Short mmCIF file of C-alpha atoms in Angstrom, two decimals:
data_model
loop_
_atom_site.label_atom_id
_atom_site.label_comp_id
_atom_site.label_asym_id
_atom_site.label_seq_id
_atom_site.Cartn_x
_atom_site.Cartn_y
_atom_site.Cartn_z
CA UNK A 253 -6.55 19.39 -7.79
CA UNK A 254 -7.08 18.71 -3.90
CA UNK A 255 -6.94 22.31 -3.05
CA UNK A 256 -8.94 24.79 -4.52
CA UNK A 257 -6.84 28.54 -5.00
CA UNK A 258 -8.91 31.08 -3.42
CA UNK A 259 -7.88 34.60 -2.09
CA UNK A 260 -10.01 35.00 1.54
CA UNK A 261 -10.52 38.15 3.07
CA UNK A 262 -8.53 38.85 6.06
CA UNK A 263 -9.44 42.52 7.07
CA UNK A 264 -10.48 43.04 10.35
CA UNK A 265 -10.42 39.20 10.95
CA UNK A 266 -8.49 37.30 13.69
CA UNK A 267 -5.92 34.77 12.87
CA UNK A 268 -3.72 32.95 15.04
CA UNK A 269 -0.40 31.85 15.31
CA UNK A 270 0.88 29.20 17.87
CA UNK A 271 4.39 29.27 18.17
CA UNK A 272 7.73 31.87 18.48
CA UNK A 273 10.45 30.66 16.84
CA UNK A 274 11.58 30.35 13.20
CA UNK A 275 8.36 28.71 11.68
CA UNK A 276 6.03 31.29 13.40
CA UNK A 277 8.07 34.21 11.97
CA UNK A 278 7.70 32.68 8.55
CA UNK A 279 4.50 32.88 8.56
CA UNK A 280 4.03 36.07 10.62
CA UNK A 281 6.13 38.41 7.96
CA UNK A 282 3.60 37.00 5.31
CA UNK A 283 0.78 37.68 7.21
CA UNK A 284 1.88 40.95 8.35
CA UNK A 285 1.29 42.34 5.23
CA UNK A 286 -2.11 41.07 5.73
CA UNK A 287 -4.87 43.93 7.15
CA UNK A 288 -5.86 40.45 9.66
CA UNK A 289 -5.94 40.93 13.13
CA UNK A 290 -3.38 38.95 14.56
CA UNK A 291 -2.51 37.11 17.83
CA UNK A 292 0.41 35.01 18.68
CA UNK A 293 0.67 32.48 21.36
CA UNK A 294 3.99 31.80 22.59
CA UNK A 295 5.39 31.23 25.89
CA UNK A 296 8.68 31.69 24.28
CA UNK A 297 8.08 34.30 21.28
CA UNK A 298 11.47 35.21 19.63
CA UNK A 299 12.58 39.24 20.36
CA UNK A 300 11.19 40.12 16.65
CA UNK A 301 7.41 38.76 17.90
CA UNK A 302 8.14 40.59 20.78
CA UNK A 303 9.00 43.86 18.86
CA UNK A 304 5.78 43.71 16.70
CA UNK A 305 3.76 43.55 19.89
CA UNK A 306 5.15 46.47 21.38
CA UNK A 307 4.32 48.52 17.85
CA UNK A 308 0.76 47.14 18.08
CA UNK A 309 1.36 45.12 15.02
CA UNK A 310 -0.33 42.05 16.63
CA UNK A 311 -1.46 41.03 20.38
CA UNK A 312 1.21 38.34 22.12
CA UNK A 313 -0.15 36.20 24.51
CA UNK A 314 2.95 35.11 26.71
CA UNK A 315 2.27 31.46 27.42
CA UNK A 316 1.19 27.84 25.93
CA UNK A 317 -2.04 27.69 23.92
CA UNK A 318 -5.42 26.69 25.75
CA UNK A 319 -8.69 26.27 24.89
CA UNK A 320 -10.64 29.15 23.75
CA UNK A 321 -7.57 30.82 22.00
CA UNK A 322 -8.14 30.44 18.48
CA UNK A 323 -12.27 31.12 18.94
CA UNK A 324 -13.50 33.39 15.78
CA UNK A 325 -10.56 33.08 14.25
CA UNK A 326 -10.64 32.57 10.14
CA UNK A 327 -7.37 30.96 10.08
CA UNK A 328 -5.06 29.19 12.47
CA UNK A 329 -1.20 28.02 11.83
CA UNK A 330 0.44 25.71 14.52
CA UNK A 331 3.96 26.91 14.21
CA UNK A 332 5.66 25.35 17.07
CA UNK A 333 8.36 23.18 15.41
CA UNK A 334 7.24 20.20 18.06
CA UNK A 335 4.92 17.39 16.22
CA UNK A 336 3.32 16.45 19.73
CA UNK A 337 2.12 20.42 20.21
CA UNK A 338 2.01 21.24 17.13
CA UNK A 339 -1.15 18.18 17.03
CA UNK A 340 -2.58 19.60 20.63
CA UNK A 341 -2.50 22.97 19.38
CA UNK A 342 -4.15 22.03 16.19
CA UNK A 343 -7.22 20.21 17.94
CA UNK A 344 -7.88 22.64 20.24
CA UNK A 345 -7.90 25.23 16.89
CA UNK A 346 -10.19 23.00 15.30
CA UNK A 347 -12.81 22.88 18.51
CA UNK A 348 -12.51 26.35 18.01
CA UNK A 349 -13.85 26.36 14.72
CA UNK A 350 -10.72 27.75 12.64
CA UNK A 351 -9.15 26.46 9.87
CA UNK A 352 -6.09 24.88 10.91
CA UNK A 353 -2.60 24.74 9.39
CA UNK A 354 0.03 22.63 10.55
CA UNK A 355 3.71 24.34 9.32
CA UNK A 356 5.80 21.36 7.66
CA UNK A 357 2.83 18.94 7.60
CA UNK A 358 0.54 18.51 4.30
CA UNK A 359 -1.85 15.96 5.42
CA UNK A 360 -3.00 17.58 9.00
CA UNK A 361 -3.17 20.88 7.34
CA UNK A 362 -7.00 22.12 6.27
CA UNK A 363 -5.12 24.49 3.93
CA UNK A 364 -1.69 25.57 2.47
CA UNK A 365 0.07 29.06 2.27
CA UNK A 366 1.69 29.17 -1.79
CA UNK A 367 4.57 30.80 -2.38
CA UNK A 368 3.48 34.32 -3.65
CA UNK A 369 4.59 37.78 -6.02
CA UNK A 370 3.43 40.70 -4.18
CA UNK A 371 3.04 43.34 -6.35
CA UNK A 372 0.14 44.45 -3.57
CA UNK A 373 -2.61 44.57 -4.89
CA UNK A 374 -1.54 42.47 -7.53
CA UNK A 375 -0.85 39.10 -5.79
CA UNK A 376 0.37 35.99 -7.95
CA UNK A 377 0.10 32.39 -5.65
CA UNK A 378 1.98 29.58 -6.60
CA UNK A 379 0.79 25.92 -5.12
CA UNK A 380 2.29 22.65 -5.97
CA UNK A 381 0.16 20.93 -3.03
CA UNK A 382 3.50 20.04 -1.58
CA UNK A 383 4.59 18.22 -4.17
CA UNK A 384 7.76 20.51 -5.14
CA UNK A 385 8.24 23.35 -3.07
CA UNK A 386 11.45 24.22 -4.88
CA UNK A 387 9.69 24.58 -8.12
CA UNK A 388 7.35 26.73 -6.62
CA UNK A 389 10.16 28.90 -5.58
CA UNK A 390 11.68 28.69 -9.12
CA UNK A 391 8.54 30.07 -11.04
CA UNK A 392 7.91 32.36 -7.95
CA UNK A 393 11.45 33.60 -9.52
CA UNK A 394 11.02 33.69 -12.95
CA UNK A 395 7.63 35.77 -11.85
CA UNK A 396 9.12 37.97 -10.22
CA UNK A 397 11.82 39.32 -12.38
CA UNK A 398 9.16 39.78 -15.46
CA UNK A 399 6.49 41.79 -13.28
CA UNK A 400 7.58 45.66 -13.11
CA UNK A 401 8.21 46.69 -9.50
CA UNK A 402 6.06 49.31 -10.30
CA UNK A 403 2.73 47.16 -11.48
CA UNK A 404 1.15 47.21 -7.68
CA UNK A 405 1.01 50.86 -8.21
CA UNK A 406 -0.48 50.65 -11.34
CA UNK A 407 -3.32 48.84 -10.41
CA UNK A 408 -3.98 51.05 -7.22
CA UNK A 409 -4.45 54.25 -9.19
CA UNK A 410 -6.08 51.65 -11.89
CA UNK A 411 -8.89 50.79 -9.22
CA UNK A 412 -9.55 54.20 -8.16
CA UNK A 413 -10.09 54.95 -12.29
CA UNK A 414 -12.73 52.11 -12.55
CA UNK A 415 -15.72 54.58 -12.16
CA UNK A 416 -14.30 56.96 -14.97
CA UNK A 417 -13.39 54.18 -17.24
CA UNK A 418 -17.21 52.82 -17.36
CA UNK A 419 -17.77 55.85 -19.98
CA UNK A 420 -16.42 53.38 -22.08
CA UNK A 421 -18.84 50.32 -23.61
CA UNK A 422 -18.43 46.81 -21.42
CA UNK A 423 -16.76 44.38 -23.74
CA UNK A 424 -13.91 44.98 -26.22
CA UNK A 425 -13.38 48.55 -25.86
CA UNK A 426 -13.14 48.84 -22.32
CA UNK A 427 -11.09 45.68 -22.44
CA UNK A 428 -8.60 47.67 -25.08
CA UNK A 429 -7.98 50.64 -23.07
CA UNK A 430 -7.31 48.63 -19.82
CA UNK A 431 -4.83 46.31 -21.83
CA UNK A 432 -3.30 49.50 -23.51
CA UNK A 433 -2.87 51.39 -19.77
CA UNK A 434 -1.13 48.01 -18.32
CA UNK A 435 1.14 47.60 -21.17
CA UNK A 436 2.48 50.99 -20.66
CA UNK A 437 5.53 51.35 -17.71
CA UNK A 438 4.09 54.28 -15.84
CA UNK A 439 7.39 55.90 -13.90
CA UNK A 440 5.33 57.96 -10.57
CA UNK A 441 1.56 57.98 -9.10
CA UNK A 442 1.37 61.61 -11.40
CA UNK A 443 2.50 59.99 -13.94
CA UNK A 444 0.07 56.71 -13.68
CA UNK A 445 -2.92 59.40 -13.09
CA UNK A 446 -2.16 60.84 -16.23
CA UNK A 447 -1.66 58.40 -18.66
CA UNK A 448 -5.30 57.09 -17.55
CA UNK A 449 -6.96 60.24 -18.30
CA UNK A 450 -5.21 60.50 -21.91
CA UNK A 451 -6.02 56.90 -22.71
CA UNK A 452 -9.64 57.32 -22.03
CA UNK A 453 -9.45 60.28 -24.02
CA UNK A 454 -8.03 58.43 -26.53
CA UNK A 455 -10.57 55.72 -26.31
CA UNK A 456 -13.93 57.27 -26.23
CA UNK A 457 -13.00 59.58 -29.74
CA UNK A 458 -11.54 56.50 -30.97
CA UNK A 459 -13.34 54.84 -33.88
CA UNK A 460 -15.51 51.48 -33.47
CA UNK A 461 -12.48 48.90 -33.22
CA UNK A 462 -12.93 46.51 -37.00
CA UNK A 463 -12.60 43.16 -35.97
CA UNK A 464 -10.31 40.51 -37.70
CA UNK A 465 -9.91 36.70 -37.49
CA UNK A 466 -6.87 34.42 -36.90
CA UNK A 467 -7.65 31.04 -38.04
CA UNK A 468 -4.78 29.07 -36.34
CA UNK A 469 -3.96 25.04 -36.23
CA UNK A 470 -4.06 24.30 -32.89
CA UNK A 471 -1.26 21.22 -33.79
CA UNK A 472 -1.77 17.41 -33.20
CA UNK A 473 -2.89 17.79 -29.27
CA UNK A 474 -0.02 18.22 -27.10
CA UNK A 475 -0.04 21.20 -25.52
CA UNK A 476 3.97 22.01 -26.05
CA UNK A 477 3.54 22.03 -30.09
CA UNK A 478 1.31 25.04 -30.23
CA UNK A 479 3.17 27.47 -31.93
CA UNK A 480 4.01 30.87 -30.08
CA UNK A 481 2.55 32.56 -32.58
CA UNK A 482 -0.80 30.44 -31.84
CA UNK A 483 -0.56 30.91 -27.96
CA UNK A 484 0.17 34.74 -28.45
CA UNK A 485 -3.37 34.78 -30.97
CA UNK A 486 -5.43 32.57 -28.06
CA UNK A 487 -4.49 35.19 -25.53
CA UNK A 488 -5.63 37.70 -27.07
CA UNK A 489 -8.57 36.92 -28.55
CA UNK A 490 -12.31 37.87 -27.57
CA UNK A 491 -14.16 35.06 -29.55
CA UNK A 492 -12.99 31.40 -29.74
CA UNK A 493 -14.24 29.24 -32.56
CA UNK A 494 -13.00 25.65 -31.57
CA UNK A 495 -12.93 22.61 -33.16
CA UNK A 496 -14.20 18.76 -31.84
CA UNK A 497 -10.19 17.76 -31.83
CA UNK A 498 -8.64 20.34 -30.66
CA UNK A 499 -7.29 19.34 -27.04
CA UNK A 500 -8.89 20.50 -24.26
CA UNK A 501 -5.28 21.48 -22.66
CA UNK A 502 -5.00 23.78 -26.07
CA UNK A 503 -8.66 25.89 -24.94
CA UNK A 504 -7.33 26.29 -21.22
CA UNK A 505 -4.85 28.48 -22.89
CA UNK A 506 -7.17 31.32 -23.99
CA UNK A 507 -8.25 34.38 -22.52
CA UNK A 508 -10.55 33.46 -18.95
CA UNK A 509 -12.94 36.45 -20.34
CA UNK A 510 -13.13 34.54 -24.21
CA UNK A 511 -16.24 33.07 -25.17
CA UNK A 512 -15.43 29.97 -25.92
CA UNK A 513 -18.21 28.48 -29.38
CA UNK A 514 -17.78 24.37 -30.45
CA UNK A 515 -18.31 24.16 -34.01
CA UNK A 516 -17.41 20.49 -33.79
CA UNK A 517 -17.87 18.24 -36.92
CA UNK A 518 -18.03 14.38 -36.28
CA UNK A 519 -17.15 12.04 -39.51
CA UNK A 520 -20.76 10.71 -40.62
CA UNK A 521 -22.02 11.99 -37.27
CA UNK A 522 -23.68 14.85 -36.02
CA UNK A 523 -21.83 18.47 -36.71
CA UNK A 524 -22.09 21.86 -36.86
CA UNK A 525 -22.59 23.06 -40.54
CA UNK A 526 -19.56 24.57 -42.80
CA UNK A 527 -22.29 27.44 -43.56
CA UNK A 528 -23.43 27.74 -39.47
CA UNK A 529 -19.58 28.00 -38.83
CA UNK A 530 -19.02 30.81 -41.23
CA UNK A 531 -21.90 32.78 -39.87
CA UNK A 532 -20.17 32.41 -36.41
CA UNK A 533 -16.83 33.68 -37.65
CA UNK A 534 -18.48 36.61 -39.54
CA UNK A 535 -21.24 37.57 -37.22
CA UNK A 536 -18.58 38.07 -34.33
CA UNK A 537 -15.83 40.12 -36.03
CA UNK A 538 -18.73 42.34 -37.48
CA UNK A 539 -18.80 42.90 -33.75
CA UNK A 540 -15.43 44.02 -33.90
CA UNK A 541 -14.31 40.94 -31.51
CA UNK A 542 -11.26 39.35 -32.45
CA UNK A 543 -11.90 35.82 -33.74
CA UNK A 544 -9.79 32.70 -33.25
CA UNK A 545 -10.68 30.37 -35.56
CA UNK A 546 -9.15 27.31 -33.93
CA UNK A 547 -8.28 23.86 -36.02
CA UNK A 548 -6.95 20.97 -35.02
CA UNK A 549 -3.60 19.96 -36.66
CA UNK A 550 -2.59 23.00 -39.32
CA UNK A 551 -5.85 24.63 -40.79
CA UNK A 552 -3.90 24.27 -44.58
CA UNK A 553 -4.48 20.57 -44.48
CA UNK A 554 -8.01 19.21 -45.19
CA UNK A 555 -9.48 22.11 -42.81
CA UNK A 556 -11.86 23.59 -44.78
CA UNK A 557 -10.15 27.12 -44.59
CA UNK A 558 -10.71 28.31 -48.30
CA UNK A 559 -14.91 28.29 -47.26
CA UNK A 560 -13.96 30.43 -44.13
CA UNK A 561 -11.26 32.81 -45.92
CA UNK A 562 -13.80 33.18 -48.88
CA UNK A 563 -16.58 34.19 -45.98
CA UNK A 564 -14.49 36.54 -44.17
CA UNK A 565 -13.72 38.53 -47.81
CA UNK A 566 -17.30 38.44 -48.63
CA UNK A 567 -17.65 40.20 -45.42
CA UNK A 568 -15.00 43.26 -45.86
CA UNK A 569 -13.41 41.12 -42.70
CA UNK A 570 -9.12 41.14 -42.48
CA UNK A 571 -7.82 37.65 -42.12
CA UNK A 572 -4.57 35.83 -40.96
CA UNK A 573 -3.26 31.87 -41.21
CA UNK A 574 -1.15 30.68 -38.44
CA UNK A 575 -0.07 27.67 -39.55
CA UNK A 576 -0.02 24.58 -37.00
CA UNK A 577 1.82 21.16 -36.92
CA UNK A 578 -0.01 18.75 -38.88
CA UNK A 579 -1.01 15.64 -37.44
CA UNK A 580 0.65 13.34 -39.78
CA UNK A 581 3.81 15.15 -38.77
CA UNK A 582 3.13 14.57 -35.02
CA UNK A 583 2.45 10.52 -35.69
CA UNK A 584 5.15 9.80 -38.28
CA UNK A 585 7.96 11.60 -35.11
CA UNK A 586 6.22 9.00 -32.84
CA UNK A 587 7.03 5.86 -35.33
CA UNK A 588 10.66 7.52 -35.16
CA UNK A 589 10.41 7.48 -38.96
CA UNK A 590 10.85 10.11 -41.51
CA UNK A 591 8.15 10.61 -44.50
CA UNK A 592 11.03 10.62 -46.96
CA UNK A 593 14.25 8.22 -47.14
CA UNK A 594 16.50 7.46 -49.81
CA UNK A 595 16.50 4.53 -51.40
CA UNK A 596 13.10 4.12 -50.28
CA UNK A 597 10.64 6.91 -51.13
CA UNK A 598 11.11 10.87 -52.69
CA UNK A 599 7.14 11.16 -52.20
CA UNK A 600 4.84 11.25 -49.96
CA UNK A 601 0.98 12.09 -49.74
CA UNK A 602 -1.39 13.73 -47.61
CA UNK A 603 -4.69 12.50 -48.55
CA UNK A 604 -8.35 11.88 -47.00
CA UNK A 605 -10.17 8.50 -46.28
CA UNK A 606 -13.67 10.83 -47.01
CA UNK A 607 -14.84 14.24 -47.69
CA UNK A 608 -18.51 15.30 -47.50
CA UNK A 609 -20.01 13.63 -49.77
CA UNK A 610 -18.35 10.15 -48.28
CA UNK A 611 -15.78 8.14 -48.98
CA UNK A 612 -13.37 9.80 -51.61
CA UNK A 613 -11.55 7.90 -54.34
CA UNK A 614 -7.64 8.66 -55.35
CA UNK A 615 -5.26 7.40 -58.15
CA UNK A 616 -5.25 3.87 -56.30
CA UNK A 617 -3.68 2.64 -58.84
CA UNK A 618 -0.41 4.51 -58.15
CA UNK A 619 -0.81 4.04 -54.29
CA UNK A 620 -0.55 0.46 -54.39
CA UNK A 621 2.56 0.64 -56.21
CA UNK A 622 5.49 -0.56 -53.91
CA UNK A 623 7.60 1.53 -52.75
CA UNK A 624 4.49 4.18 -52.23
CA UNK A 625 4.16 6.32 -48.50
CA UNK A 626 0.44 8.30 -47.72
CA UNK A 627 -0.44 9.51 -44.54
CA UNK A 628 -4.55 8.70 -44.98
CA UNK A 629 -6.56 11.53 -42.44
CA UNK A 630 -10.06 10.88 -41.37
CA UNK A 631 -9.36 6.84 -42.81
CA UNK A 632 -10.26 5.47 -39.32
CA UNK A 633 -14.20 4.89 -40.55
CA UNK A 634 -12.97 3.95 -44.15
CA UNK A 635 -10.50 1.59 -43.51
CA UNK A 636 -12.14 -1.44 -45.17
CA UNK A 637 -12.79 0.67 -48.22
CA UNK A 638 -9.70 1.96 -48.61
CA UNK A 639 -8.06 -1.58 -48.01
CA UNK A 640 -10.62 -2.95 -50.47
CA UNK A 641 -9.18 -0.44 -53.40
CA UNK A 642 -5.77 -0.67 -52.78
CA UNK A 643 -6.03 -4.87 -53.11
CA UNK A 644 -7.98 -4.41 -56.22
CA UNK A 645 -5.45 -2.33 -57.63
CA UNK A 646 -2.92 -5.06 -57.32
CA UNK A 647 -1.06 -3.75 -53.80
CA UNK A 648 0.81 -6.37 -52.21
CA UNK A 649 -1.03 -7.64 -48.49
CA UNK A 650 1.91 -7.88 -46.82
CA UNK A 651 2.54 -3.53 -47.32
CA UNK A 652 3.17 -2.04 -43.90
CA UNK A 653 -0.11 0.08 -42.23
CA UNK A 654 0.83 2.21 -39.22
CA UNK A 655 -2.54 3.65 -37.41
CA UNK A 656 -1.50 6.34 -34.98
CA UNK A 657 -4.60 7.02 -32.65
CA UNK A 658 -4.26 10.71 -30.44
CA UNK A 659 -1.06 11.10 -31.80
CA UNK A 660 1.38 13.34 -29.63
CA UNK A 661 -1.14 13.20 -26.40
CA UNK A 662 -0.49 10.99 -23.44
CA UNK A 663 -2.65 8.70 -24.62
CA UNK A 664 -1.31 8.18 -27.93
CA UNK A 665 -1.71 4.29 -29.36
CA UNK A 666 0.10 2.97 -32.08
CA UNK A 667 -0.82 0.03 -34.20
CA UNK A 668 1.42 -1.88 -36.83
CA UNK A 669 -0.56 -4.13 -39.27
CA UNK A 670 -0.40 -4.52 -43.06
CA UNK A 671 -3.23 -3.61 -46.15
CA UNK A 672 -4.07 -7.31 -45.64
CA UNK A 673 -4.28 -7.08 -42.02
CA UNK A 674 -5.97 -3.46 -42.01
CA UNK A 675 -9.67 -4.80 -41.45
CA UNK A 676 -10.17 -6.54 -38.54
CA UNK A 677 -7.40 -5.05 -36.70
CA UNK A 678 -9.12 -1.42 -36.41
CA UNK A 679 -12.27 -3.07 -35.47
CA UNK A 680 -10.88 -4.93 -33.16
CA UNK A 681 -9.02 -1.92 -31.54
CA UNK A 682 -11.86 -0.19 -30.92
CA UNK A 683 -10.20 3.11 -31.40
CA UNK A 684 -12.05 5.92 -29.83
CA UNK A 685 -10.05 8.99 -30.32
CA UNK A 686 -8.64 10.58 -34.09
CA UNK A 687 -6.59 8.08 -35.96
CA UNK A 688 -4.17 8.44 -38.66
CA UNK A 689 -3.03 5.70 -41.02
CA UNK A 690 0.09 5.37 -42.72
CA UNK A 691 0.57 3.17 -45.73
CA UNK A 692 3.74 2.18 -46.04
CA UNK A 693 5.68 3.08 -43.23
CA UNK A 694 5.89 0.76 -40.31
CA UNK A 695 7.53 1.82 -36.42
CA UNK A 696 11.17 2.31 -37.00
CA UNK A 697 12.60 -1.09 -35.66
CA UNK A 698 10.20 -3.18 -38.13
CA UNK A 699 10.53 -0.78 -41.28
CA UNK A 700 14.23 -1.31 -40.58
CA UNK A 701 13.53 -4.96 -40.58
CA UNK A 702 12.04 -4.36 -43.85
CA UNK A 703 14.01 -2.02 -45.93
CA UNK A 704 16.89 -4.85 -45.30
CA UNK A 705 15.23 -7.46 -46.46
CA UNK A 706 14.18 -5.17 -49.32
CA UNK A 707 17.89 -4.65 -49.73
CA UNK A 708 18.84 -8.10 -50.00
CA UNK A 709 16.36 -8.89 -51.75
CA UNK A 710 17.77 -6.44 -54.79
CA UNK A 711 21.09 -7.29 -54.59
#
């Protein structure tokens, strides 16, 4: 980000505009709406500036800029559609003291203008740093046709309401009321006026809000495979219980005024208990905060959620799953493979390299059967025992391994090796992010390879 969004105070400040045609009145019908004090300098000013000057709108000063124009202004634009004046008009701004903007030119500028909603004084800005102006337009669009005409209103008589509505206790039940007011279409002032004083009525003889916990998979890591269900539970929720996977992309979704807890767990690392992670999920919905319990991948698979579910009914607290897109399912689209194929497996399974106590055993025996698919979680760290059983148990080297590190993210890493091959290749990887490894499945252009030599081979 090389410009930071800010919203400046302009009343009763000076800003100036250098220039009268087309670029200056741009910028002058935005700023209008502005409570700035304005000045334009124009030797030419177009019969609109003109106009505005004669209502007292802003102050026109009928000739070329000069030095000492722009002094204690806040903001300056050089709007003179000429790159020679637009740069003289610019320094002399700048010896001034005022932040300059040059109309039409990015890198000279000290700042930008975004495209904006006005829903005054509800004000959306839009900034793409110049990048694409028309898709700034394009959401400006799309923003504009969901906000009600009638939402700047709103939050006028809102404001004014602020002193009544602190009757109500800072946190979740003031939040509720203020959520419930601008989710109702309010048709006249009258009408806004009164719906506020009914709605804190309603509030303050209301009964302390029970809290409740979503505990939602947060998918594989890409941003765009969070479910809506998921992004609709993370925008509403007061409390965030995260997990050490779960994307960073994923937590910029939630709520600004969420508190945001880690309860990160780290594979024969450091970690935050099972039992200290209950107590967190409890403790806050006893608060009557609503909890998201946030997992990476789907919270069904190997995410401890029968220990939080069994907390939360100890606790007389209401629960929901949102399911999630697994990881495995996230990898095995990026090997452009399927888990299942004819002719080649009906099976496949989900298992994990270790559990708590450490490395866990499984039917090897059948796994190193040929023919056999598994999508092994948390197998990064027990690679060489896992390899180790699956050899004893007779499984041929040569079986495809697929590790899939940060699966769907932009750094995603893909690795093709074989149970023979398993141990050094992850060592020598040096994989530093979560890792999933397939036995039995290759990327699509070698399995393909494979299942027609396989073919051949039984013909």
């Amino acid at each position: 980000m090389k410009h930071f969004p800010i919203f400046m105070a302009l009343e009763g400040r000076r800003v100036v505009v250098s220039g009268g045609g087309e670029a200056a009145l741009a910028k002058l019908r935005l700023l209008l709406k502005t409570e700035a004090n304005l000045t334009v300098v124009a030797a030419n000013a177009a019969p609109e500036i003109k106009k505005w000057a004669a209502e007292a709108r802003l102050t026109l000063i009928p000739r070329a800029m000069e030095p000492g124009d722009a002094m204690c202004a806040r903001l300056f634009y050089a709007a003179n559609e000429d790159d020679a004046e637009d740069a003289r008009v610019a320094e002399l701004a700048h010896r001034d003291g005022a932040l300059v903007n040059i109309v039409d030119n990015l890198g000279d500028s000290q700042f930008i203008t975004p495209a904006m909603v006005d829903r005054d004084p509800v004000v959306v800005a839009i900034g793409t740093e110049g990048a694409a102006p028309v898709l700034a337009r394009a959401i400006k669009k799309d923003i504009e046709e969901k906000l009600s005409p009638r939402l700047g209103l709103m939050a006028r008589i809102g404001k004014a309401f602020r002193a009544k509505a602190e009757a109500l206790p800072f946190g979740v039940k003031r939040r509720d009321f203020w959520a419930e007011y601008y989710n109702t279409d309010v048709a006249s002032e009258t009408d806004a006026q009164d719906t506020l004083e009914a709605l804190l009525d309603k509030h303050l003889n209301a009964d302390i809000k029970e809290g409740r916990v979503d505990l939602v998979g947060a998918g594989p890591g890409d941003p765009e495979l969070l479910t809506l269900k998921a992004r609709k539970a993370l925008d509403e929720a007061d409390v965030v219980i995260y997990d050490r996977l779960v994307a960073p992309e994923i937590l910029e979704l939630a709520r600004r005024e969420a508190i945001m807890l880690s309860a990160g767990k780290e594979g024969f690392g450091p970690s935050v208990t099972q039992d200290a992670i209950n107590e967190m999920i409890v403790s806050h919905a006893r608060g009557g905060a609503h909890v998201v319990r946030l997992k990476s991948g789907d919270p069904t698979v190997f995410g401890r959620l029968d220990e939080e579910i069994e907390a939360c009914e100890a606790s007389g607290i209401a629960w929901t799953i949102v399911p999630g897109i697994t990881s495995a399912s996230a990898a095995v689209a990026a090997l452009g493979q399927s888990f299942t194929k004819r002719g080649r497996n009906s099976g496949v399974r989900f298992i994990t390299g270790h559990d708590t106590k450490g490395f866990v055993d499984h039917d090897w025996k059948t796994l190193a059967q040929p023919g056999k698919v598994a999508a092994i979680y948390m197998g990064k760290k027990s690679a060489r025992f896992i390899q180790g059983r699956l050899l004893m148990h007779g499984a041929d080297a040569a079986t495809p391994v697929t590790v899939i590190e940060n699966a769907s993210r932009p750094d995603q890493r893909i690795l093709s090796t074989t149970i023979g091959e398993l141990e050094p290749t992850l060592t020598n990887a040096n994989l530093a992010g979560p890792a999933l490894v397939f036995l039995g499945l290759a990327p699509r252009a070698a399995m393909d390879a494979a299942d027609q030599i396989n073919m051949e081979a039984a013909i």
